[in-house]
Amino acid sequence: MFKTAITCFLAIATSFSFLLSSPPPKSFYHSLYTSTSLSDNVSISHHLHTLTRRPHVAGSEANAEAAAYVLSVFTSCNLESHIASYGVSLTYPVSRSLSLTRPPPQPPITFALRQEIYEGDPYADVADEVLPTFHGYAKSGTVIGPVVYVNYGRVEDYVTLKEMGVNVTGTVVLARYGQIFRGDIVHNAFEAGAAGALIFTDRKDYGGGSDDATWFPDDKWMPPSGVQVGSVYDGTGDPTTPGWPSSEGCERLSKEEVEKAGNVPLIPSLPISAKDGKTIMRSIGGEVANEDWQGDKDAPIYRVGPGPGVVNLSYTGEYVMATIQNVIGIIPGTEEPDRLVILGNHRDAWTFGAVDPNSGTAALLEVAQRLDKLQKRGWKPRRTIVLCNWDAEEYGLIGSTEWVEENREMLASRAVAYLNIDSAVHEAGFHAFATPQLDELLKQAAKQVQDPDNSSQTIYDSWTGSSNSPVIGRLGGGGSDYAAFIQHIGVPVADMSFGTGYPVYHSMYDDFIWMEKFGDPTFQRHVAAASMWGLVALQLADEEFLPFNYLSYAFELQKSTKDLENEVSGKGISLIPLFKSIEELAKAAAKIDNEKKELQKAKGWASTWKKDQYKVRELNDRLMMAERAFTDRDGLSGRPWYKHLIYAPSKHNDYGSKYFPAIDDAIEEAMKLNTAKSWHTVQHEVWRVSRAVRHASLVLNGKLT
């Protein structure tokens, strides 16, 4: 009896001693991460100011200097850091010109094609380092033709023109930015028979909307001479190495083979300012454009043409094999080092890049510094955290894509999730996009981070607003570096930002002054972005059970299928296989959720040292791998790089986020052809998606058939 009592006493004492000496729970460090004691808006401001001192387009010396700065911060934060370099094919402008011949007696005009510096511009001394306005991967050539106004250059806009009796063949189209990816504007123009394309920044969308509006530096709006530059390549990764990494000595396509692949434009194009676009618009006659095609209230009447104004567009670019540099920093996990939680942002910018992308880069460096502070207080992640600063995103998501292609097999077997921030701050208002199993995790994190614009509430409160639940977008578009992770190899992803757009996008006015005056004067939105980003990463890295909820996924697929039902109504298409497979997914999601609860319930004092780690690991593997099951090795028809059958870009808008992209492409084709064969293809794609959803259910169930 006495011995038993002594034994019990010693056991209790040992347990108490263990508890006293054990490190704080992970939740303690997670709360500490978001506290004001660790965050630093002054440091973020310094990072952004340093990164944006010079224009730093991919392949430039200035961008290599920016990479060195990121590497130095990573290293100072005790991350295992290195640079992953690739030799890739980029394009730069050699010459360009644009002139307009107007009906007599008006004289011809030659446009300067120059963004103007403003009085007191602190970056005037480096303004000549900004590349001349151009489109990345634009076709070289000279074209002369009457101008046709095509609104936003969408497929439906050309349908409208055809109904109006306007023939676009041989013309130079004038389109405005705002609705679709610029590369698709040029591609759609080519498909319609145009000889060239001009894309202008309409004051209605970017310039304040009237003659009364003021612009940067006095207000946030794009100045009249401002030009939105950017890539017109609608592929992903280095165009000379489609599907494989651009490593030293690798196989490459020739320029002719790249053009034949269909992802680079086959007609010349130029981006132009609102001022130049307005001048050309005044030279266009013909029928008055529809009301929704018109400009702001003080703009001239927009007509569709063709002509009588005739433009002479000339552009010469050069392909250059350039070295790009991804900066990688790693914090090894202590319990599951082979499981990777990856955070990424790109560094390269068309000009100074204060919003796009270096607000995100500054936030990434803040995350690195906070994680270093946590480590010094005793925190160690359960799983490995990888911080990535990508290069050449602006040209076509090149740095991230080459890295994913090079590490594809390892990432496919080890990556838990990828968390992306491109531009962290545009303006007020939190926005998130994700694969659905991450929805609940994002909501819970938002409840723990203070709203940077209202200290009396959380981000969740402002994000939700008057609705019952915040809106989380999906990531079918190809707009940022998450694309290779979700659309190529099927890794769960999320993307976050404050605001979703800003007027001086991709112009030389996207500088530190714009951010300091209009984007985030106190840099508290940057602080909040880093808090959300890092907190989600910590939950994924530290939680014993991965915080994935596939019931959200099943609900989202159910909703999307009901929308699809309306599209194919009366066409003889059966969606029963898809509804049935989604029902199976919901059952599998509920089952694995119950398994998780049972394992959590089984934990207690007696099992503190006897947890069945194998069961936890095996369950987590099923949660991690289920997303991979939505991919198909053959990819989308005509677009085999895109493997994911739930989320991928629209065929005619790379920015457009589509659910069931293969079905959507098939429906679009069937609507045009309206043949039995084309509708049979739609049914085939429904079956393909159904099989993928069923595969995901089997993975979640974890048992062989």
XYZ file of C-alpha atoms in Angstrom:
705
model
C 0.000 0.000 0.000
C 2.783 2.368 1.043
C 4.827 1.465 -2.050
C 1.800 2.084 -4.252
C 1.252 5.504 -2.676
C 4.912 6.411 -3.148
C 4.744 5.271 -6.793
C 1.627 7.374 -7.425
C 3.203 10.376 -5.727
C 6.367 10.069 -7.811
C 4.309 9.715 -11.003
C 2.291 12.846 -10.197
C 5.435 14.759 -9.225
C 7.158 13.696 -12.408
C 4.140 14.755 -14.471
C 3.999 18.114 -12.695
C 7.733 18.621 -13.191
C 7.349 17.731 -16.889
C 4.555 20.262 -17.303
C 6.590 22.976 -15.600
C 9.628 22.317 -17.762
C 7.808 21.782 -21.060
C 7.794 24.613 -23.606
C 4.668 26.747 -24.081
C 2.010 25.324 -26.418
C 2.144 26.262 -30.077
C -0.941 28.450 -29.612
C 1.094 30.696 -27.290
C 3.568 31.401 -30.086
C 0.766 31.918 -32.594
C -0.768 34.612 -30.384
C 2.654 36.142 -29.863
C 3.212 36.220 -33.636
C 0.266 38.586 -34.183
C 1.033 40.786 -31.161
C 2.265 44.369 -31.449
C 5.429 43.357 -29.602
C 6.633 41.475 -32.692
C 5.173 43.509 -35.581
C 7.063 46.479 -37.001
C 5.509 48.897 -39.505
C 8.689 51.015 -39.559
C 10.768 48.031 -40.637
C 8.237 47.162 -43.367
C 8.346 50.740 -44.648
C 12.142 50.550 -44.745
C 12.063 47.285 -46.682
C 9.666 48.738 -49.256
C 11.680 51.928 -49.634
C 14.874 49.923 -50.174
C 13.324 47.527 -52.684
C 11.760 50.295 -54.802
C 14.623 52.767 -55.125
C 15.126 51.782 -58.760
C 13.051 50.138 -61.488
C 13.879 46.418 -61.347
C 12.494 44.423 -64.237
C 13.385 40.733 -64.427
C 16.883 40.097 -65.751
C 18.178 43.546 -64.769
C 21.091 44.445 -62.516
C 18.698 46.323 -60.220
C 16.581 43.197 -59.759
C 19.682 41.158 -58.921
C 20.480 43.781 -56.262
C 16.954 43.403 -54.893
C 17.473 39.622 -54.754
C 20.681 40.160 -52.787
C 18.778 42.357 -50.339
C 16.081 39.708 -49.793
C 18.769 37.046 -49.337
C 20.568 39.216 -46.754
C 17.363 39.649 -44.721
C 16.583 35.920 -44.909
C 20.120 35.099 -43.778
C 19.968 37.608 -40.912
C 16.763 35.857 -39.777
C 18.660 32.551 -39.510
C 16.825 30.950 -42.407
C 18.688 28.304 -44.399
C 18.880 30.478 -47.505
C 20.005 30.119 -51.087
C 19.347 31.404 -54.599
C 17.855 29.117 -57.252
C 18.823 30.544 -60.652
C 17.449 29.781 -64.108
C 18.381 30.928 -67.604
C 15.139 31.978 -69.287
C 13.995 33.674 -72.460
C 12.764 37.241 -71.820
C 12.040 40.080 -74.245
C 12.950 43.758 -74.125
C 12.033 46.673 -76.436
C 14.533 47.854 -79.058
C 12.391 50.433 -80.875
C 8.770 51.458 -81.232
C 6.791 54.191 -82.905
C 3.169 55.161 -83.398
C 1.668 57.773 -85.703
C -1.886 58.728 -86.637
C -3.101 60.041 -89.985
C -6.352 61.966 -89.618
C -8.762 63.300 -92.246
C -7.707 66.696 -93.705
C -7.253 69.414 -92.689
C -6.005 67.866 -89.436
C -2.246 67.190 -89.530
C -0.773 63.756 -88.790
C 0.466 63.079 -85.268
C 3.499 61.170 -84.060
C 3.106 60.091 -80.457
C 5.933 60.498 -77.930
C 5.051 57.218 -76.140
C 6.594 58.549 -72.949
C 5.401 58.638 -69.341
C 6.105 62.083 -67.926
C 7.849 62.800 -64.648
C 6.152 65.314 -62.373
C 7.473 68.382 -60.594
C 9.375 67.326 -57.491
C 9.468 63.655 -58.531
C 12.069 62.095 -56.185
C 12.725 59.363 -58.760
C 13.430 61.685 -61.676
C 17.138 60.788 -61.580
C 16.380 57.102 -62.269
C 13.326 57.565 -64.505
C 15.424 56.790 -67.580
C 15.976 53.284 -66.140
C 12.272 52.560 -66.665
C 11.987 50.518 -69.868
C 10.185 52.218 -72.780
C 6.497 51.307 -72.721
C 6.009 47.914 -74.385
C 4.392 44.502 -74.105
C 6.525 41.575 -72.979
C 6.763 38.955 -75.768
C 5.001 41.269 -78.256
C 5.399 40.406 -81.939
C 7.882 42.584 -83.812
C 6.612 44.220 -86.981
C 5.084 47.270 -88.651
C 1.390 47.503 -89.490
C -0.705 50.276 -91.033
C -4.475 50.247 -90.907
C -7.686 52.055 -90.052
C -8.653 51.994 -86.392
C -11.579 50.007 -84.986
C -12.661 50.506 -81.371
C -13.329 47.121 -79.731
C -14.243 48.096 -76.155
C -12.412 45.673 -73.765
C -11.423 43.317 -76.586
C -13.440 40.381 -75.288
C -14.923 37.663 -77.493
C -18.404 39.077 -76.883
C -17.237 42.529 -77.986
C -16.314 41.132 -81.402
C -19.726 39.461 -81.586
C -21.293 42.893 -81.016
C -19.141 44.450 -83.752
C -20.116 41.699 -86.171
C -23.782 42.347 -85.411
C -23.147 46.033 -86.151
C -21.644 45.110 -89.527
C -18.102 46.172 -88.607
C -15.320 44.221 -90.359
C -12.138 44.089 -88.286
C -9.978 42.349 -90.911
C -6.775 44.256 -91.668
C -7.441 46.975 -89.101
C -5.582 48.075 -85.992
C -7.879 47.638 -83.014
C -8.058 50.091 -80.131
C -9.049 48.329 -76.888
C -9.164 49.516 -73.325
C -7.791 47.737 -70.292
C -10.084 46.598 -67.545
C -11.890 43.274 -68.033
C -9.542 40.604 -69.383
C -5.849 39.781 -69.566
C -3.983 41.956 -72.079
C -2.550 38.903 -73.841
C -6.080 37.715 -74.545
C -6.971 41.171 -75.895
C -4.213 40.768 -78.497
C -5.054 37.114 -79.179
C -8.748 37.892 -79.662
C -7.803 40.700 -82.070
C -5.701 38.269 -84.106
C -8.521 35.726 -84.166
C -10.852 38.440 -85.499
C -8.439 39.230 -88.354
C -6.840 42.440 -87.037
C -3.325 43.411 -88.139
C -2.303 45.029 -84.846
C -3.554 46.097 -81.414
C -3.324 49.195 -79.237
C -4.428 49.009 -75.595
C -5.098 52.229 -73.699
C -5.785 53.089 -70.067
C -9.248 54.686 -70.129
C -9.807 57.534 -67.703
C -13.222 56.030 -66.889
C -11.510 53.013 -65.320
C -8.187 54.384 -64.056
C -8.163 58.186 -64.252
C -10.846 59.388 -61.864
C -13.700 59.468 -64.363
C -14.002 63.146 -65.330
C -12.251 66.366 -66.325
C -12.524 67.467 -62.690
C -10.382 64.595 -61.424
C -6.818 65.215 -60.301
C -4.144 62.602 -60.559
C -0.886 61.441 -59.020
C 0.953 62.971 -57.165
C -2.064 65.039 -56.003
C -4.499 62.116 -56.016
C -4.361 58.356 -56.486
C -5.442 58.353 -60.147
C -3.313 57.519 -63.190
C -1.864 60.640 -64.854
C -2.900 61.234 -68.506
C 0.532 60.092 -69.740
C 0.521 56.948 -67.600
C 0.793 53.610 -69.394
C 0.002 50.125 -68.109
C 2.736 47.881 -69.463
C 2.845 44.105 -69.078
C 3.242 40.738 -70.737
C 1.065 39.460 -73.578
C 2.304 35.872 -73.233
C -0.592 33.693 -72.146
C 1.419 30.621 -71.229
C 3.057 29.794 -67.897
C 6.798 29.580 -67.352
C 9.642 30.060 -69.817
C 8.063 29.757 -73.301
C 11.138 27.893 -74.574
C 10.811 25.126 -71.939
C 7.088 24.278 -71.716
C 6.600 21.677 -68.995
C 10.227 21.254 -67.969
C 12.660 23.454 -65.992
C 15.016 25.944 -67.648
C 18.107 24.368 -66.148
C 21.579 24.795 -67.606
C 22.048 22.977 -70.914
C 18.406 21.901 -71.117
C 16.330 21.266 -74.235
C 14.730 24.438 -75.643
C 12.208 25.331 -78.309
C 13.271 27.675 -81.083
C 11.590 31.061 -81.530
C 9.636 29.614 -84.448
C 8.480 26.660 -82.331
C 7.420 29.065 -79.549
C 5.277 31.025 -82.004
C 3.797 27.824 -83.403
C 2.799 26.732 -79.875
C 0.302 29.593 -79.862
C 1.047 31.273 -76.537
C 2.791 34.378 -77.873
C 0.968 36.922 -80.059
C 1.236 36.816 -83.844
C 0.424 40.505 -84.414
C 2.264 43.604 -83.082
C 0.831 45.495 -80.126
C 1.596 48.504 -77.945
C 0.210 49.831 -74.659
C -0.650 53.544 -74.792
C -1.771 56.261 -72.392
C -5.247 57.653 -71.783
C -4.118 60.876 -73.450
C -2.998 59.119 -76.651
C -6.002 56.806 -76.630
C -8.327 59.817 -76.448
C -6.583 61.433 -79.438
C -6.960 58.284 -81.530
C -10.576 57.880 -80.385
C -11.396 61.331 -81.774
C -10.201 60.157 -85.215
C -12.662 57.263 -85.347
C -15.951 57.672 -87.189
C -18.686 55.211 -88.024
C -21.522 54.111 -85.805
C -21.744 55.331 -82.217
C -20.694 52.611 -79.758
C -23.148 51.199 -77.236
C -23.680 53.044 -73.976
C -21.650 50.526 -71.973
C -18.773 51.003 -74.426
C -18.574 54.760 -73.779
C -16.018 56.623 -71.692
C -16.572 58.930 -68.711
C -19.051 61.809 -68.718
C -16.517 64.290 -70.159
C -15.017 61.951 -72.773
C -15.608 62.351 -76.510
C -18.284 60.144 -78.053
C -16.785 56.711 -78.704
C -17.468 55.387 -82.210
C -16.466 52.007 -83.584
C -15.019 52.841 -87.036
C -13.283 51.526 -89.023
C -11.310 54.751 -89.545
C -11.146 57.237 -90.980
C -8.129 57.583 -88.679
C -5.237 55.381 -89.810
C -2.388 54.380 -87.500
C 1.135 53.259 -88.292
C 2.289 50.969 -85.483
C 5.891 49.764 -85.414
C 7.545 47.641 -82.745
C 10.851 45.794 -82.567
C 11.745 43.665 -79.588
C 14.603 41.296 -78.819
C 14.679 37.907 -77.128
C 17.415 37.652 -74.495
C 18.554 34.656 -72.450
C 18.529 36.212 -68.991
C 19.405 34.873 -65.552
C 16.601 35.055 -63.022
C 16.945 34.413 -59.289
C 14.477 32.871 -56.870
C 15.467 33.467 -53.242
C 14.585 30.533 -50.967
C 14.630 30.524 -47.149
C 13.881 27.421 -45.036
C 12.989 26.776 -41.389
C 13.249 22.979 -40.937
C 10.446 21.218 -39.104
C 11.347 19.288 -35.974
C 8.752 16.492 -36.122
C 7.778 16.296 -39.788
C 10.624 17.939 -41.713
C 9.486 16.278 -44.947
C 6.159 18.170 -44.921
C 6.384 21.626 -46.495
C 4.318 24.757 -45.872
C 5.346 27.209 -48.597
C 4.903 30.990 -48.694
C 5.654 32.920 -51.875
C 5.789 36.410 -53.384
C 7.522 37.717 -56.485
C 10.115 40.493 -56.504
C 10.469 41.638 -60.132
C 8.505 44.709 -61.247
C 7.845 46.432 -64.565
C 8.860 49.734 -62.958
C 9.353 50.637 -59.257
C 6.788 48.118 -58.010
C 5.745 49.676 -54.691
C 2.339 47.997 -54.836
C 2.994 45.258 -57.383
C 4.796 43.287 -56.074
C 7.013 44.766 -53.389
C 4.287 45.523 -50.871
C 4.131 41.722 -50.789
C 7.926 41.383 -50.637
C 8.090 43.781 -47.681
C 5.385 41.706 -45.941
C 7.341 38.499 -46.671
C 10.444 39.979 -45.034
C 8.309 40.990 -42.042
C 7.088 37.375 -41.780
C 10.708 36.173 -41.846
C 11.712 38.601 -39.093
C 8.762 37.655 -36.871
C 9.449 33.938 -37.292
C 13.063 34.608 -36.296
C 11.832 36.360 -33.132
C 9.624 33.355 -32.345
C 12.567 30.985 -32.761
C 14.610 33.059 -30.320
C 11.782 32.600 -27.806
C 11.876 28.813 -28.193
C 9.388 28.097 -30.991
C 10.184 25.410 -33.520
C 7.780 24.406 -36.297
C 6.403 20.890 -36.448
C 6.602 20.951 -40.267
C 9.106 22.726 -42.501
C 8.313 26.310 -43.551
C 9.696 27.518 -46.890
C 9.758 31.222 -47.828
C 10.100 31.906 -51.568
C 10.769 35.193 -53.353
C 10.131 34.562 -57.039
C 11.622 36.254 -60.091
C 10.159 37.017 -63.552
C 6.532 36.635 -62.472
C 5.548 39.615 -64.594
C 6.653 37.957 -67.813
C 4.563 34.823 -67.223
C 4.934 33.393 -63.693
C 8.339 32.178 -64.800
C 10.407 31.912 -61.603
C 7.798 29.993 -59.620
C 6.884 27.762 -62.548
C 10.481 26.744 -63.288
C 11.008 25.943 -59.591
C 7.823 23.875 -59.388
C 8.691 22.024 -62.599
C 12.191 21.290 -61.310
C 10.955 20.102 -57.902
C 7.672 18.623 -59.131
C 7.950 15.103 -57.713
C 9.189 16.243 -54.315
C 6.516 18.942 -54.046
C 3.789 16.553 -55.175
C 4.664 14.176 -52.339
C 5.565 16.696 -49.610
C 3.835 20.076 -50.044
C 1.028 20.686 -47.534
C -0.070 24.027 -48.996
C 1.163 27.102 -50.850
C 0.270 30.576 -49.516
C 0.699 33.411 -52.003
C 0.749 37.165 -51.648
C 1.485 39.122 -54.806
C 0.623 42.753 -54.030
C -0.083 42.820 -50.299
C -1.649 46.278 -50.283
C -3.609 48.212 -52.923
C -6.082 49.950 -50.614
C -8.378 49.138 -47.669
C -10.412 45.941 -47.467
C -9.167 42.372 -46.975
C -9.648 39.853 -49.793
C -8.849 36.146 -49.922
C -8.933 33.453 -52.589
C -8.352 29.777 -51.888
C -9.067 26.181 -52.644
C -12.157 25.417 -50.535
C -10.599 23.125 -47.928
C -8.717 26.195 -46.599
C -11.822 28.399 -46.210
C -12.401 27.742 -42.533
C -8.718 28.179 -41.687
C -8.697 31.629 -43.327
C -11.835 32.675 -41.454
C -10.441 31.562 -38.097
C -7.149 33.383 -38.710
C -9.024 36.559 -39.681
C -10.770 36.490 -36.292
C -7.374 36.767 -34.573
C -5.924 39.722 -36.504
C -6.880 43.338 -35.844
C -8.348 45.327 -38.716
C -5.658 47.862 -39.710
C -8.283 50.527 -40.450
C -10.493 50.014 -37.394
C -8.851 48.896 -34.170
C -12.226 48.107 -32.569
C -12.758 45.100 -34.838
C -10.956 42.174 -36.431
C -10.251 41.575 -40.100
C -13.031 38.993 -39.999
C -15.544 41.638 -38.877
C -14.722 44.054 -41.693
C -14.330 41.238 -44.236
C -17.771 39.864 -43.405
C -19.475 43.259 -43.346
C -23.252 42.960 -43.361
C -23.265 39.408 -44.780
C -23.337 36.186 -42.772
C -19.954 34.997 -43.994
C -17.015 36.522 -45.863
C -16.679 35.897 -49.581
C -13.681 33.753 -50.540
C -12.795 33.722 -54.219
C -11.360 30.805 -56.173
C -8.041 30.471 -57.968
C -8.763 29.308 -61.489
C -7.185 32.433 -62.977
C -3.531 32.550 -63.919
C -2.841 35.917 -62.319
C -0.025 35.029 -59.901
C 2.483 32.488 -58.638
C -0.063 30.106 -57.112
C -0.795 28.829 -60.657
C 1.915 26.168 -60.894
C 1.096 24.831 -57.436
C -2.646 24.338 -57.855
C -3.153 24.132 -61.623
C -0.121 21.989 -62.484
C 0.528 19.700 -59.492
C -2.581 20.056 -57.314
C -1.298 21.623 -54.086
C -3.886 23.451 -51.909
C -3.399 27.220 -52.237
C -4.506 30.561 -50.835
C -3.907 34.124 -52.009
C -4.466 37.252 -49.877
C -4.356 41.040 -50.211
C -5.801 44.328 -49.033
C -7.734 45.697 -51.989
C -7.680 44.066 -55.415
C -6.681 46.848 -57.797
C -5.232 50.353 -58.018
C -5.160 53.072 -60.706
C -1.398 53.330 -61.376
C -1.019 49.576 -61.989
C 2.132 48.631 -63.974
C 3.010 52.279 -64.649
C 6.065 54.291 -63.583
C 3.888 55.966 -60.930
C 3.692 52.761 -58.863
C 6.361 54.058 -56.496
C 6.995 54.484 -52.781
C 5.412 57.960 -52.798
C 2.118 56.567 -54.148
C 2.089 53.903 -51.426
C 3.010 56.368 -48.676
C 0.322 58.872 -49.728
C -2.540 56.660 -50.920
C -1.965 52.931 -50.500
C -0.983 52.620 -46.846
C 0.272 55.819 -45.159
C 0.838 54.149 -41.766
C 1.926 50.757 -43.181
C -0.505 49.057 -40.815
C -2.179 47.238 -43.723
C 1.229 45.735 -44.496
C 1.486 44.674 -40.838
C -1.947 43.041 -41.011
C -1.116 41.265 -44.279
C 2.025 39.804 -42.669
C -0.036 38.786 -39.618
C -2.630 36.923 -41.686
C -0.027 35.313 -43.938
C 2.194 34.117 -41.121
C -0.648 33.012 -38.849
C -2.171 30.790 -41.544
C 1.298 29.364 -42.190
C 1.841 28.688 -38.472
C -1.459 26.839 -38.188
C -0.558 24.660 -41.171
C 2.973 24.076 -39.889
C 2.180 23.436 -36.226
C -1.265 21.872 -35.862
C -1.037 18.161 -35.156
C -3.983 17.558 -37.495
C -3.967 19.525 -40.737
C -6.777 22.130 -40.562
C -8.395 21.111 -43.871
C -12.163 20.865 -44.334
C -13.250 18.990 -47.455
C -16.927 19.441 -46.650
C -16.404 23.026 -47.838
C -14.972 21.622 -51.066
C -17.967 19.339 -51.633
C -20.370 22.217 -50.985
C -18.506 24.443 -53.454
C -18.535 21.755 -56.152
C -22.242 21.164 -55.576
C -22.927 24.868 -56.051
C -20.781 25.046 -59.204
C -22.510 22.001 -60.691
C -25.921 23.593 -60.174
C -24.656 26.660 -62.064
C -23.427 24.328 -64.793
C -26.875 22.742 -64.957
C -28.302 26.014 -66.266
C -25.622 26.223 -68.983
C -26.343 22.786 -70.473
C -30.093 22.766 -69.964
C -31.861 21.255 -72.962
C -28.615 20.041 -74.564
C -28.931 16.369 -73.645
C -26.066 16.504 -71.158
C -26.360 14.408 -67.999
C -24.716 15.784 -64.863
C -25.829 12.811 -62.763
C -22.289 11.292 -62.696
C -20.906 14.582 -61.365
C -23.597 15.055 -58.719
C -23.093 11.441 -57.615
C -19.306 11.792 -57.291
C -19.726 15.036 -55.286
C -22.110 13.226 -52.947
C -19.408 10.584 -52.429
C -16.888 13.352 -51.714
C -19.172 14.856 -49.058
C -19.509 11.449 -47.360
C -15.743 10.904 -47.448
C -15.146 14.412 -46.064
C -17.567 13.776 -43.185
C -15.956 10.397 -42.498
C -12.398 11.729 -42.262
C -13.628 14.601 -40.107
C -15.145 12.063 -37.692
C -11.922 10.033 -37.721
C -10.010 13.153 -36.765
C -12.406 13.874 -33.879
C -12.090 10.303 -32.607
C -8.296 10.525 -32.590
C -8.429 13.876 -30.810
C -10.872 12.482 -28.236
C -8.599 9.528 -27.527
C -5.858 11.853 -26.340
C -5.501 12.330 -22.606
C -3.138 11.978 -19.676
C -2.712 8.279 -20.191
C -1.863 8.646 -23.842
C 0.384 11.687 -23.629
C 3.443 9.579 -24.495
C 1.560 6.874 -26.367
C -0.145 8.687 -29.203
C -0.431 6.675 -32.338
C 1.630 9.007 -34.501
C 1.236 6.702 -37.460
C -2.540 7.174 -37.476
C -2.212 10.951 -37.259
C 0.367 11.002 -40.010
C -1.675 8.714 -42.256
C -4.810 10.806 -41.810
C -2.875 14.002 -42.564
C -1.445 12.420 -45.695
C -4.943 11.731 -46.969
C -5.947 15.342 -46.308
C -2.809 16.586 -48.052
C -3.044 14.306 -51.089
C -6.766 14.650 -51.842
C -6.186 17.868 -53.809
C -3.748 16.033 -56.099
C -6.588 13.723 -57.112
C -8.359 16.588 -58.894
C -5.540 16.650 -61.459
C -5.437 14.597 -64.655
C -2.197 13.549 -66.331
C -3.507 14.503 -69.792
C -4.469 18.016 -68.682
C -6.962 20.244 -70.456
C -7.629 19.735 -74.147
C -5.158 21.865 -76.109
C -3.646 23.127 -72.836
C -1.926 20.075 -71.330
C 0.183 22.028 -68.804
C -3.021 22.763 -66.865
C -3.727 19.493 -65.053
C -6.389 20.552 -62.544
C -9.929 19.716 -63.636
C -11.667 21.953 -61.077
C -9.748 25.237 -61.339
C -7.857 26.695 -64.332
C -7.929 29.883 -66.427
C -10.630 30.576 -68.969
C -9.492 29.844 -72.524
C -10.127 33.469 -73.585
C -9.133 35.243 -70.366
C -6.046 34.139 -68.463
C -7.170 36.214 -65.455
C -10.647 34.639 -65.495
C -11.257 32.077 -62.785
C -13.328 29.159 -64.087
C -14.648 26.082 -62.342
C -14.612 22.875 -64.386
C -12.418 24.483 -67.095
C -12.407 21.449 -69.409
C -16.212 21.320 -69.357
C -16.397 25.072 -69.868
C -14.042 24.957 -72.887
C -16.060 22.091 -74.398
C -19.355 23.970 -73.904
C -17.922 27.081 -75.562
C -16.862 25.013 -78.564
C -20.189 23.161 -78.714
C -22.121 26.426 -78.636
C -20.221 27.507 -81.753
C -20.392 24.224 -83.679
C -23.657 22.833 -82.272
C -22.947 19.338 -83.585
C -23.674 15.993 -81.963
C -19.930 15.331 -81.758
C -19.194 18.620 -79.993
C -21.891 17.994 -77.363
C -20.610 14.435 -76.935
C -17.248 16.015 -76.038
C -18.998 18.036 -73.335
C -20.415 14.823 -71.868
C -16.973 13.211 -71.992
C -15.495 16.117 -70.006
C -18.276 15.765 -67.426
C -17.255 12.132 -66.994
C -13.572 13.127 -66.647
C -14.343 15.572 -63.841
C -16.625 13.022 -62.162
C -13.794 10.497 -62.131
C -11.386 13.059 -60.629
C -13.831 13.924 -57.847
C -14.300 10.225 -57.118
C -10.515 9.778 -56.939
C -10.417 12.520 -54.299
C -13.080 10.652 -52.305
C -11.034 7.446 -52.461
C -7.957 9.293 -51.190
C -9.907 10.739 -48.258
C -11.339 7.302 -47.433
C -7.848 5.817 -47.459
C -8.883 2.312 -48.456
C -8.317 0.370 -51.649
C -11.392 -0.698 -53.599
